[in-house]
Short mmCIF file of C-alpha atoms and ligand atoms in Angstrom, two decimals:
data_model
loop_
_atom_site.label_atom_id
_atom_site.label_comp_id
_atom_site.label_asym_id
_atom_site.label_seq_id
_atom_site.Cartn_x
_atom_site.Cartn_y
_atom_site.Cartn_z
CA UNK A 23 -16.81 5.60 -17.20
CA UNK A 24 -16.48 9.03 -18.91
CA UNK A 25 -15.49 8.46 -22.63
CA UNK A 26 -13.04 11.07 -22.56
CA UNK A 27 -10.93 9.56 -19.77
CA UNK A 28 -10.86 6.36 -21.96
CA UNK A 29 -9.52 7.95 -24.74
CA UNK A 30 -6.94 10.32 -23.38
CA UNK A 31 -3.86 9.16 -21.60
CA UNK A 32 -3.35 10.90 -18.03
CA UNK A 33 0.13 11.89 -18.00
CA UNK A 34 0.40 14.80 -15.57
CA UNK A 35 -1.09 15.67 -12.04
CA UNK A 36 -3.29 18.15 -13.74
CA UNK A 37 -4.61 15.47 -16.33
CA UNK A 38 -5.10 13.01 -13.12
CA UNK A 39 -7.08 15.92 -11.25
CA UNK A 40 -9.41 16.45 -14.35
CA UNK A 41 -9.79 12.81 -14.68
CA UNK A 42 -11.57 12.63 -11.39
CA UNK A 43 -14.01 15.00 -12.18
CA UNK A 44 -17.81 14.29 -13.28
CA UNK A 45 -17.58 10.41 -12.58
CA UNK A 46 -20.72 8.93 -11.08
CA UNK A 47 -19.35 7.57 -7.72
CA UNK A 48 -21.68 6.66 -5.00
CA UNK A 49 -19.57 8.08 -2.08
CA UNK A 50 -20.75 8.34 1.52
CA UNK A 51 -19.00 10.31 4.10
CA UNK A 52 -20.51 11.54 7.53
CA UNK A 53 -23.69 9.94 6.37
CA UNK A 54 -23.90 12.24 3.39
CA UNK A 55 -23.59 11.40 -0.46
CA UNK A 56 -20.64 13.16 -1.75
CA UNK A 57 -20.94 15.14 -4.86
CA UNK A 58 -17.49 15.82 -6.22
CA UNK A 59 -14.91 13.81 -3.96
CA UNK A 60 -12.04 15.94 -5.33
CA UNK A 61 -13.58 19.14 -4.06
CA UNK A 62 -14.16 17.70 -0.43
CA UNK A 63 -11.62 19.27 1.88
CA UNK A 64 -11.18 16.14 3.98
CA UNK A 65 -10.91 13.80 0.72
CA UNK A 66 -8.74 16.08 -1.34
CA UNK A 67 -5.27 15.66 0.51
CA UNK A 68 -5.64 11.96 -0.32
CA UNK A 69 -6.01 12.78 -4.10
CA UNK A 70 -2.97 15.26 -3.82
CA UNK A 71 -0.91 12.25 -2.74
CA UNK A 72 -1.85 10.17 -5.71
CA UNK A 73 -1.27 13.13 -7.91
CA UNK A 74 2.30 13.43 -6.59
CA UNK A 75 2.98 10.02 -8.20
CA UNK A 76 2.42 11.77 -11.50
CA UNK A 77 4.34 14.61 -10.61
CA UNK A 78 7.43 12.35 -9.82
CA UNK A 79 7.08 10.72 -13.19
CA UNK A 80 7.45 13.89 -14.98
CA UNK A 81 10.22 15.13 -12.68
CA UNK A 82 12.37 12.10 -12.20
CA UNK A 83 11.28 9.51 -15.07
CA UNK A 84 14.31 7.31 -14.18
CA UNK A 85 12.88 6.46 -10.66
CA UNK A 86 8.96 6.69 -11.60
CA UNK A 87 8.65 5.46 -15.10
CA UNK A 88 9.70 2.45 -17.30
CA UNK A 89 9.27 1.54 -20.94
CA UNK A 90 6.49 -1.07 -21.35
CA UNK A 91 7.13 -4.05 -23.31
CA UNK A 92 3.52 -4.29 -24.25
CA UNK A 93 2.91 -0.60 -25.53
CA UNK A 94 6.69 0.30 -26.06
CA UNK A 95 5.88 3.65 -24.49
CA UNK A 96 7.28 5.18 -21.43
CA UNK A 97 4.79 4.68 -18.64
CA UNK A 98 4.36 5.42 -15.08
CA UNK A 99 6.26 2.61 -13.03
CA UNK A 100 3.02 2.13 -10.95
CA UNK A 101 1.65 0.22 -14.33
CA UNK A 102 4.73 -1.52 -15.12
CA UNK A 103 5.28 -5.18 -15.16
CA UNK A 104 8.66 -5.89 -13.70
CA UNK A 105 10.97 -7.40 -16.56
CA UNK A 106 14.08 -7.71 -14.22
CA UNK A 107 15.19 -7.43 -10.65
CA UNK A 108 16.21 -4.00 -11.71
CA UNK A 109 12.53 -3.11 -12.13
CA UNK A 110 11.53 -4.48 -8.80
CA UNK A 111 14.41 -2.61 -6.99
CA UNK A 112 13.31 0.77 -8.72
CA UNK A 113 9.71 0.28 -7.30
CA UNK A 114 11.12 0.57 -3.87
CA UNK A 115 13.05 3.41 -4.72
CA UNK A 116 10.12 5.14 -6.05
CA UNK A 117 8.22 4.38 -2.76
CA UNK A 118 10.76 5.71 -0.72
CA UNK A 119 11.13 8.94 -2.50
CA UNK A 120 7.17 9.40 -2.56
CA UNK A 121 7.02 8.71 1.12
CA UNK A 122 9.60 11.37 1.57
CA UNK A 123 7.58 13.88 -0.73
CA UNK A 124 3.94 13.04 0.92
CA UNK A 125 4.63 11.94 4.34
CA UNK A 126 1.63 9.65 3.82
CA UNK A 127 0.28 6.71 1.90
CA UNK A 128 0.34 7.68 -1.74
CA UNK A 129 -1.89 4.72 -2.35
CA UNK A 130 -0.59 3.38 -5.76
CA UNK A 131 1.25 0.40 -4.76
CA UNK A 132 -1.73 -1.98 -4.13
CA UNK A 133 -2.48 -1.56 -7.70
CA UNK A 134 0.99 -2.09 -8.90
CA UNK A 135 1.40 -5.38 -6.89
CA UNK A 136 -1.82 -6.62 -8.01
CA UNK A 137 -0.97 -6.05 -11.62
CA UNK A 138 2.43 -7.81 -11.08
CA UNK A 139 1.17 -10.65 -9.10
CA UNK A 140 -1.74 -11.42 -11.60
CA UNK A 141 0.60 -11.28 -14.64
CA UNK A 142 2.45 -14.57 -13.40
CA UNK A 143 -0.76 -16.34 -11.81
CA UNK A 144 -2.84 -15.76 -14.83
CA UNK A 145 -0.08 -17.39 -16.79
CA UNK A 146 -0.13 -20.35 -14.49
CA UNK A 147 -3.64 -20.82 -14.56
CA UNK A 148 -3.71 -21.08 -18.39
CA UNK A 149 -0.81 -23.21 -18.24
CA UNK A 150 -2.82 -25.82 -16.28
CA UNK A 151 -6.47 -25.30 -17.60
CA UNK A 152 -5.52 -24.30 -21.12
CA UNK A 153 -7.85 -21.01 -20.31
CA UNK A 154 -7.13 -17.53 -21.80
CA UNK A 155 -6.85 -15.35 -18.90
CA UNK A 156 -3.20 -14.39 -19.45
CA UNK A 157 -3.99 -12.83 -22.97
CA UNK A 158 -7.09 -11.02 -21.59
CA UNK A 159 -4.90 -9.68 -18.83
CA UNK A 160 -2.28 -8.24 -21.17
CA UNK A 161 -4.92 -6.60 -23.06
CA UNK A 162 -6.05 -4.95 -19.72
CA UNK A 163 -2.55 -3.90 -18.91
CA UNK A 164 -2.15 -2.36 -22.24
CA UNK A 165 -5.12 -0.43 -21.91
CA UNK A 166 -4.43 0.92 -18.64
CA UNK A 167 -0.80 1.72 -19.68
CA UNK A 168 -2.33 3.65 -22.59
CA UNK A 169 -4.80 5.50 -20.46
CA UNK A 170 -2.07 6.07 -17.77
CA UNK A 171 -4.79 4.93 -15.17
CA UNK A 172 -4.77 4.48 -11.35
CA UNK A 173 -5.54 0.72 -10.49
CA UNK A 174 -6.93 -0.07 -7.03
CA UNK A 175 -6.40 -3.70 -5.73
CA UNK A 176 -9.38 -5.00 -3.96
CA UNK A 177 -8.27 -7.96 -1.75
CA UNK A 178 -9.50 -7.87 1.63
CA UNK A 179 -12.94 -9.23 2.38
CA UNK A 180 -15.02 -8.26 5.48
CA UNK A 181 -14.72 -12.04 6.56
CA UNK A 182 -17.32 -12.40 9.05
CA UNK A 183 -16.76 -15.35 11.45
CA UNK A 184 -13.15 -15.97 10.99
CA UNK A 185 -13.30 -19.65 12.01
CA UNK A 186 -15.55 -20.51 8.91
CA UNK A 187 -14.64 -20.77 5.40
CA UNK A 188 -16.40 -18.28 2.80
CA UNK A 189 -19.14 -21.07 1.84
CA UNK A 190 -19.70 -21.66 5.44
CA UNK A 191 -20.56 -18.26 6.52
CA UNK A 192 -23.99 -17.54 7.62
CA UNK A 193 -24.28 -14.52 4.99
CA UNK A 194 -22.68 -15.52 1.68
CA UNK A 195 -22.14 -11.75 1.14
CA UNK A 196 -19.33 -11.63 3.83
CA UNK A 197 -16.90 -12.81 1.01
CA UNK A 198 -17.15 -11.26 -2.47
CA UNK A 199 -18.61 -13.74 -4.76
CA UNK A 200 -20.37 -14.53 -7.93
CA UNK A 201 -24.33 -14.20 -7.72
CA UNK A 202 -25.08 -14.79 -11.29
CA UNK A 203 -23.47 -15.74 -14.76
CA UNK A 204 -24.61 -14.56 -18.15
CA UNK A 205 -23.17 -15.38 -21.54
CA UNK A 206 -21.47 -11.91 -21.25
CA UNK A 207 -19.90 -12.12 -17.87
CA UNK A 208 -20.65 -12.42 -14.04
CA UNK A 209 -22.20 -10.47 -11.29
CA UNK A 210 -20.59 -9.91 -7.95
CA UNK A 211 -21.87 -9.17 -4.46
CA UNK A 212 -19.97 -8.66 -1.42
CA UNK A 213 -17.81 -5.95 0.45
CA UNK A 214 -14.16 -4.96 0.64
CA UNK A 215 -12.86 -3.31 3.90
CA UNK A 216 -10.43 -0.53 4.09
CA UNK A 217 -9.73 -0.16 0.46
CA UNK A 218 -6.50 2.14 0.04
CA UNK A 219 -7.07 4.66 -2.47
CA UNK A 220 -10.35 3.16 -4.11
CA UNK A 221 -11.97 6.55 -4.87
CA UNK A 222 -8.79 7.96 -6.30
CA UNK A 223 -8.53 5.01 -8.75
CA UNK A 224 -10.13 4.57 -12.00
CA UNK A 225 -10.18 0.75 -12.34
CA UNK A 226 -10.35 -1.76 -9.39
CA UNK A 227 -9.15 -5.21 -9.53
CA UNK A 228 -11.18 -7.60 -7.28
CA UNK A 229 -9.38 -10.55 -6.00
CA UNK A 230 -9.99 -13.35 -3.42
CA UNK A 231 -8.45 -12.74 -0.11
CA UNK A 232 -7.78 -16.28 1.32
CA UNK A 233 -6.92 -19.84 0.28
CA UNK A 234 -10.07 -21.31 -1.37
CA UNK A 235 -11.54 -24.87 -1.31
CA UNK A 236 -13.65 -26.70 -3.86
CA UNK A 237 -16.80 -25.66 -2.19
CA UNK A 238 -15.69 -21.89 -2.47
CA UNK A 239 -15.54 -21.98 -6.21
CA UNK A 240 -18.02 -19.05 -6.55
CA UNK A 241 -15.56 -16.93 -4.48
CA UNK A 242 -12.74 -17.68 -6.73
CA UNK A 243 -13.28 -14.72 -8.80
CA UNK A 244 -10.76 -12.06 -10.19
CA UNK A 245 -11.88 -9.09 -12.42
CA UNK A 246 -11.23 -5.64 -13.25
CA UNK A 247 -14.14 -2.91 -12.70
CA UNK A 248 -14.35 0.72 -13.34
CA UNK A 249 -14.79 2.42 -10.15
CA UNK A 250 -17.80 4.20 -11.16
CA UNK A 251 -19.52 0.92 -12.21
CA UNK A 252 -23.18 0.45 -11.39
CA UNK A 253 -24.00 -1.06 -8.18
CA UNK A 254 -20.87 0.21 -6.07
CA UNK A 255 -21.19 2.23 -2.87
CA UNK A 256 -18.22 3.60 -1.24
CA UNK A 257 -18.16 4.54 2.64
CA UNK A 258 -15.44 6.62 3.49
CA UNK A 259 -13.27 5.59 6.41
CA UNK A 260 -12.77 8.28 9.39
CA UNK A 261 -9.23 9.08 10.40
CA UNK A 262 -8.16 10.39 13.52
CA UNK A 263 -8.39 14.21 13.51
CA UNK A 264 -9.75 14.01 9.85
CA UNK A 265 -12.04 17.14 10.57
CA UNK A 266 -9.08 19.36 11.20
CA UNK A 267 -8.80 19.42 7.51
CA UNK A 268 -11.95 21.64 7.62
CA UNK A 269 -10.16 24.40 9.82
CA UNK A 270 -9.74 27.59 8.22
CA UNK A 271 -5.95 27.74 8.78
CA UNK A 272 -3.21 25.11 7.77
CA UNK A 273 -1.44 24.83 11.02
CA UNK A 274 -3.45 22.42 13.30
CA UNK A 275 -3.92 19.73 10.58
CA UNK A 276 0.01 19.41 10.54
CA UNK A 277 0.16 18.10 6.97
CA UNK A 278 -2.40 20.42 5.14
CA UNK A 279 -1.49 18.84 1.72
CA UNK A 280 -1.33 14.97 1.89
CA UNK A 281 -3.18 12.29 3.44
CA UNK A 282 -4.13 8.56 2.75
CA UNK A 283 -7.55 7.20 2.11
CA UNK A 284 -9.26 4.14 3.12
CA UNK A 285 -13.08 3.17 2.47
CA UNK A 286 -15.17 0.23 2.49
CA UNK A 287 -16.24 -0.72 -0.91
CA UNK A 288 -19.75 -2.52 -1.20
CA UNK A 289 -20.65 -4.61 -4.45
CA UNK A 290 -24.36 -5.15 -5.20
CA UNK A 291 -24.48 -7.39 -8.17
CA UNK A 292 -21.73 -5.48 -9.80
CA UNK A 293 -21.11 -6.79 -13.44
CA UNK A 294 -17.76 -7.91 -14.74
CA UNK A 295 -17.61 -8.66 -18.64
CA UNK A 296 -15.87 -11.64 -19.78
CA UNK A 297 -12.77 -9.87 -21.12
CA UNK A 298 -12.06 -8.28 -17.72
CA UNK A 299 -12.40 -11.54 -15.87
CA UNK A 300 -9.01 -13.30 -14.86
CA UNK A 301 -10.12 -16.10 -12.54
CA UNK A 302 -13.43 -17.75 -12.76
CA UNK A 303 -13.80 -20.71 -10.49
CA UNK A 304 -10.15 -21.72 -10.33
CA UNK A 305 -10.22 -21.98 -6.37
CA UNK A 306 -6.89 -23.81 -6.54
CA UNK A 307 -5.13 -20.65 -7.70
CA UNK A 308 -6.53 -18.23 -4.92
CA UNK A 309 -3.75 -19.07 -2.42
CA UNK A 310 -1.07 -18.65 -5.14
CA UNK A 311 -2.54 -15.15 -5.83
CA UNK A 312 -2.53 -14.22 -2.35
CA UNK A 313 0.83 -15.20 -1.79
CA UNK A 314 2.30 -13.64 -4.71
CA UNK A 315 0.35 -10.24 -3.91
CA UNK A 316 1.56 -10.28 -0.31
CA UNK A 317 5.23 -11.16 -1.40
CA UNK A 318 5.25 -8.06 -3.39
CA UNK A 319 3.24 -5.79 -1.13
CA UNK A 320 5.06 -6.67 2.02
CA UNK A 321 8.23 -5.17 0.68
CA UNK A 322 6.22 -2.34 -0.74
CA UNK A 323 6.07 -1.13 2.58
CA UNK A 324 9.49 0.52 2.44
CA UNK A 325 7.14 3.45 1.57
CA UNK A 326 7.43 3.95 5.40
CA UNK A 327 10.99 4.35 5.29
CA UNK A 328 10.49 7.56 3.12
CA UNK A 329 7.58 8.55 5.57
CA UNK A 330 9.99 7.76 8.46
CA UNK A 331 12.55 10.19 6.83
CA UNK A 332 10.02 13.08 7.36
CA UNK A 333 9.33 12.17 10.79
CA UNK A 334 13.05 11.89 11.82
CA UNK A 335 13.50 15.43 10.29
CA UNK A 336 10.62 16.75 12.15
CA UNK A 337 12.18 15.48 15.41
CA UNK A 338 15.66 16.61 14.60
CA UNK A 339 13.95 20.18 13.76
CA UNK A 340 11.94 20.17 17.07
CA UNK A 341 15.14 19.60 18.81
CA UNK A 342 16.96 22.30 17.20
CA UNK A 343 13.95 24.74 17.72
CA UNK A 344 14.28 23.93 21.56
CA UNK A 345 18.04 24.34 21.39
CA UNK A 346 18.77 20.75 22.51
CA UNK A 347 20.13 19.46 19.40
CA UNK A 348 23.56 19.12 20.56
CA UNK A 349 22.45 17.08 23.61
CA UNK A 350 23.89 13.53 23.39
CA UNK A 351 20.75 11.66 24.23
CA UNK A 352 18.94 13.51 21.26
CA UNK A 353 21.64 12.56 18.82
CA UNK A 354 21.44 8.89 20.17
CA UNK A 355 17.66 9.03 19.59
CA UNK A 356 17.90 10.17 16.00
CA UNK A 357 20.53 7.75 15.49
CA UNK A 358 18.18 5.10 16.82
CA UNK A 359 15.30 6.36 14.68
CA UNK A 360 17.43 6.12 11.55
CA UNK A 361 18.73 2.59 12.38
CA UNK A 362 15.26 1.47 12.52
CA UNK A 363 14.22 3.36 9.49
CA UNK A 364 16.92 1.83 7.30
CA UNK A 365 16.54 -1.54 8.71
CA UNK A 366 13.03 -1.30 7.30
CA UNK A 367 14.59 -0.24 3.93
CA UNK A 368 17.25 -2.68 3.96
CA UNK A 369 15.18 -5.54 4.24
CA UNK A 370 12.67 -4.36 1.66
CA UNK A 371 15.30 -3.44 -1.01
CA UNK A 372 17.17 -6.85 -0.37
CA UNK A 373 13.98 -8.70 -1.01
CA UNK A 374 13.74 -6.81 -4.43
CA UNK A 375 17.47 -7.34 -5.16
CA UNK A 376 16.90 -11.03 -4.69
CA UNK A 377 14.00 -11.08 -7.12
CA UNK A 378 13.66 -14.24 -9.44
CA UNK A 379 11.64 -14.74 -12.70
CA UNK A 380 8.37 -16.47 -12.61
CA UNK A 381 7.15 -18.84 -15.47
CA UNK A 382 5.45 -15.85 -16.88
CA UNK A 383 8.81 -13.96 -17.18
CA UNK A 384 7.64 -11.14 -14.80
CA UNK A 385 10.03 -10.81 -11.87
CA UNK A 386 9.03 -11.21 -8.25
CA UNK A 387 10.87 -10.35 -4.94
CA UNK A 388 12.17 -12.73 -2.20
CA UNK A 389 9.32 -13.81 0.06
CA UNK A 390 11.12 -14.47 3.17
CA UNK A 391 12.87 -11.01 3.18
CA UNK A 392 9.68 -9.37 1.98
CA UNK A 393 7.90 -10.85 5.04
CA UNK A 394 10.79 -9.73 7.25
CA UNK A 395 10.53 -6.19 5.85
CA UNK A 396 6.70 -6.21 6.79
CA UNK A 397 7.25 -7.47 10.07
CA UNK A 398 9.90 -4.85 10.96
CA UNK A 399 7.32 -2.15 9.67
CA UNK A 400 4.67 -3.34 12.19
CA UNK A 401 6.91 -2.64 15.04
CA UNK A 402 9.78 -0.16 14.25
CA UNK A 403 7.41 2.65 12.95
CA UNK A 404 5.86 2.64 16.27
CA UNK A 405 9.17 2.83 18.05
CA UNK A 406 10.30 5.54 15.65
CA UNK A 407 6.93 7.30 16.64
CA UNK A 408 7.59 7.02 20.23
CA UNK A 409 11.00 8.57 20.01
CA UNK A 410 9.79 11.45 17.87
CA UNK A 411 7.33 12.18 20.64
CA UNK A 412 9.79 11.89 23.35
CA UNK A 413 11.93 14.37 21.46
CA UNK A 414 9.12 16.68 20.55
CA UNK A 415 7.73 17.05 24.14
CA UNK A 416 4.35 17.16 25.70
CA UNK A 417 3.52 20.23 23.57
CA UNK A 418 2.94 17.57 20.78
CA UNK A 419 -0.28 16.71 22.70
CA UNK A 420 -1.38 20.01 24.39
CA UNK A 421 -0.64 22.70 21.89
CA UNK A 422 -3.51 25.45 21.66
CA UNK A 423 -5.26 25.98 18.41
CA UNK A 424 -4.18 28.26 15.73
CA UNK A 425 -7.36 30.26 16.34
CA UNK A 426 -5.82 31.02 19.90
CA UNK A 427 -2.42 31.98 18.20
CA UNK A 428 -4.29 34.25 15.99
CA UNK A 429 -6.31 35.89 18.46
CA UNK A 430 -5.21 39.66 19.04
CA UNK A 431 -4.73 39.37 22.87
CA UNK A 432 -3.89 35.64 23.97
CA UNK A 433 -1.97 34.96 20.61
CA UNK A 434 0.67 37.69 22.12
CA UNK A 435 0.92 35.69 25.15
CA UNK A 436 1.06 32.39 23.38
CA UNK A 437 3.88 33.28 21.18
CA UNK A 438 5.81 34.82 23.91
CA UNK A 439 5.51 31.78 26.36
CA UNK A 440 5.84 29.08 23.63
CA UNK A 441 9.10 30.60 22.27
CA UNK A 442 12.04 28.31 21.86
CA UNK A 443 15.29 29.57 20.39
CA UNK A 444 15.36 33.28 19.86
CA UNK A 445 15.77 33.43 16.18
CA UNK A 446 13.01 30.85 15.30
CA UNK A 447 9.25 32.12 15.23
CA UNK A 448 7.23 30.38 17.61
CA UNK A 449 4.76 29.47 14.66
CA UNK A 450 7.53 27.30 13.19
CA UNK A 451 7.96 25.52 16.33
CA UNK A 452 4.40 24.78 16.39
CA UNK A 453 4.07 23.64 12.89
CA UNK A 454 6.88 21.15 13.32
CA UNK A 455 5.27 19.81 16.69
CA UNK A 456 1.80 19.66 14.66
CA UNK A 457 3.50 17.56 12.05
CA UNK A 458 4.78 15.30 14.68
CA UNK A 459 1.17 14.86 15.91
CA UNK A 460 -0.18 14.41 12.41
CA UNK A 461 2.05 11.39 11.87
CA UNK A 462 2.02 9.80 15.14
CA UNK A 463 -1.54 10.70 16.53
CA UNK A 464 -3.48 12.34 13.74
CA UNK A 465 -4.47 11.72 10.00
CA UNK A 466 -1.36 10.49 9.07
CA UNK A 467 -0.71 8.06 11.81
CA UNK A 468 -3.51 6.05 10.17
CA UNK A 469 -0.96 5.30 7.28
CA UNK A 470 2.40 5.51 9.29
CA UNK A 471 1.20 3.33 12.25
CA UNK A 472 -1.96 1.27 12.01
CA UNK A 473 -1.79 0.58 8.31
CA UNK A 474 2.07 -0.35 9.07
CA UNK A 475 0.61 -2.99 11.53
CA UNK A 476 -2.40 -4.28 9.44
CA UNK A 477 -1.69 -3.28 5.67
CA UNK A 478 -0.53 -6.23 3.60
CA UNK A 479 -1.54 -8.70 6.36
CA UNK A 480 -1.39 -8.16 10.18
CA UNK A 481 1.91 -9.32 12.16
CA UNK A 482 0.90 -12.86 12.56
CA UNK A 483 0.48 -13.40 8.68
CA UNK A 484 4.18 -12.60 8.36
CA UNK A 485 5.29 -14.79 11.39
CA UNK A 486 3.29 -17.86 9.74
CA UNK A 487 5.06 -17.12 6.14
CA UNK A 488 8.40 -16.67 7.98
CA UNK A 489 7.85 -19.94 10.11
CA UNK A 490 6.96 -21.91 6.85
CA UNK A 491 10.22 -20.92 5.27
CA UNK A 492 12.59 -20.74 8.01
CA UNK A 493 14.07 -24.28 7.13
CA UNK A 494 14.59 -25.43 10.73
CA UNK A 495 15.34 -29.00 9.79
CA UNK A 496 18.32 -27.77 7.47
CA UNK A 497 19.53 -25.31 10.37
CA UNK A 498 19.38 -28.14 12.82
CA UNK A 499 21.35 -30.58 10.58
CA UNK A 500 24.09 -27.73 10.30
CA UNK A 501 24.45 -27.66 14.05
CA UNK A 502 24.26 -31.32 14.48
CA UNK A 503 27.09 -31.67 11.95
CA UNK A 504 29.54 -29.22 13.62
CA UNK A 505 28.64 -30.66 17.18
CA UNK A 506 29.67 -34.23 16.02
CA UNK A 507 25.98 -35.71 16.47
CA UNK A 508 25.05 -38.38 13.82
CA UNK A 509 21.87 -36.99 12.11
CA UNK A 510 19.39 -39.60 11.25
CA UNK A 511 16.71 -37.17 10.10
CA UNK A 512 18.25 -36.30 6.69
CA UNK A 513 15.26 -37.27 4.59
CA UNK A 514 13.38 -34.24 5.82
CA UNK A 515 15.95 -31.88 4.21
CA UNK A 516 15.04 -32.80 0.62
CA UNK A 517 11.76 -31.12 0.65
CA UNK A 518 12.17 -27.35 -0.32
CA UNK A 519 15.83 -27.27 0.30
CA UNK A 520 16.62 -26.96 -3.28
CA UNK A 521 14.37 -23.87 -3.46
CA UNK A 522 16.15 -22.52 -0.46
CA UNK A 523 19.57 -22.91 -2.03
CA UNK A 524 18.43 -21.20 -5.10
CA UNK A 525 16.83 -18.36 -3.04
CA UNK A 526 19.88 -17.66 -0.77
CA UNK A 527 22.83 -18.75 -2.89
CA UNK A 528 22.19 -17.94 -6.42
CA UNK A 529 24.41 -15.16 -7.76
CA UNK A 530 22.75 -11.84 -8.00
CA UNK A 531 20.99 -10.74 -11.47
CA UNK A 532 21.37 -7.00 -10.74
FE1 SF4 B 9 1.93 2.07 -1.15
FE2 SF4 B 9 2.72 2.10 1.40
FE3 SF4 B 9 0.38 3.17 1.02
FE4 SF4 B 9 0.64 0.58 0.95
S1 SF4 B 9 1.03 1.74 2.50
S2 SF4 B 9 -0.11 1.52 -0.86
S3 SF4 B 9 2.84 0.40 -0.01
S4 SF4 B 9 2.45 3.97 0.04
FE1 FE B 10 -1.60 -0.97 2.41
#
């Protein structure tokens, strides 16, 4: 990695943009090696979205910064280890605001959630095995906080045959694994799929993606790697309508400034030095890491309520430009969209308010409510998108191009025939409909819809977790008691009912 980057803290969005230059990343897009991702017109909007996380820290430090207990300095909240329920709640407020400001995925939450989950998991591995991962991890945290870096969390393996464990796969590389051990560290190979913001990060933390057994020991590896390390290849994911970012004008793209980013990351014997290894063979802690990471990350999806605010605003503006804003069905649809959007936010922020301390001292949100939040996100964004398209009308999908509007003859006709309210320029009407298209069918539908479905685990993953924690025997006992039926099955209640009571009935710490 560029030495200058290591020595100088990245504080502002300009610092951040500078830090991305002259890295030796091996990035492919459209079958071509990309020289400077920051100068690529399709990649740049995703970089702008991350840059906005630095802007918010400057403009609104209460929301987007915190004081680090490790460096005693003010740092970006994305690099902070939550010291209290307040810190966990503030993560959600920052995420909603950034969703509002960018209308897309701003990519930094994966790293924040990886740092927080690993903080407590490394502590617990050390407690069991007398290892030194936690101390090494704290040194890593202090380094990235001093540097002001963007951290990517690389969890999702490509997985091959889903019915087989990692060690049973025909090709061992279908899950990232250790290929060689030396005195100085380990080498890893494999691939991580749809990695959010990976090119826009300075460091990547590689983690296992599922519960592992004894035979999967070589897959139980957690380590931090500079994103420009030798042996890494990035293959950029296409987004629907991505080439509109190459268009001359800024109208057809819908949101010219911001977009998300996902790429496949391939590791070919990439070295991780000992001091950056935070799990090495402790397969019995893989499940704990995945569960804690997804616990944080599933309520991080309140980001979509911020993006939803933009879409609701776009639908309201479209209705106004058409002259129908007073129609009762329009008001009702906007109300429904808001209800769904706030339900996403409510469950996420409730999960954060119900945070509790882990053995390490770091706070973690409530797992049940985090899963309920993410499960809402898999559905409600689609319904909000449907209502936005309903209000926007067919033009969302049939508008002519900006070039037609700019044409000396047909442009005049288009401006005449696509006029809505007389005081609203036709261009404004087109711009707002293009934004709805962008968020529900175009580049940012990747973040608003499909990422909402599959990011942080697909819907079934949340249902499994909700089913695990739903305390059905306890609920049955409540019903039996009130209906006067003798309950002969009380032994089942002792299992994890204490945790349940602690979770639901402890007084709030915020
Ligand atoms: Fe953050 Fe949301 Fe993007 Fe995940 S999808 S990184 S939670 S903005
Ligand atoms: Fe995600």
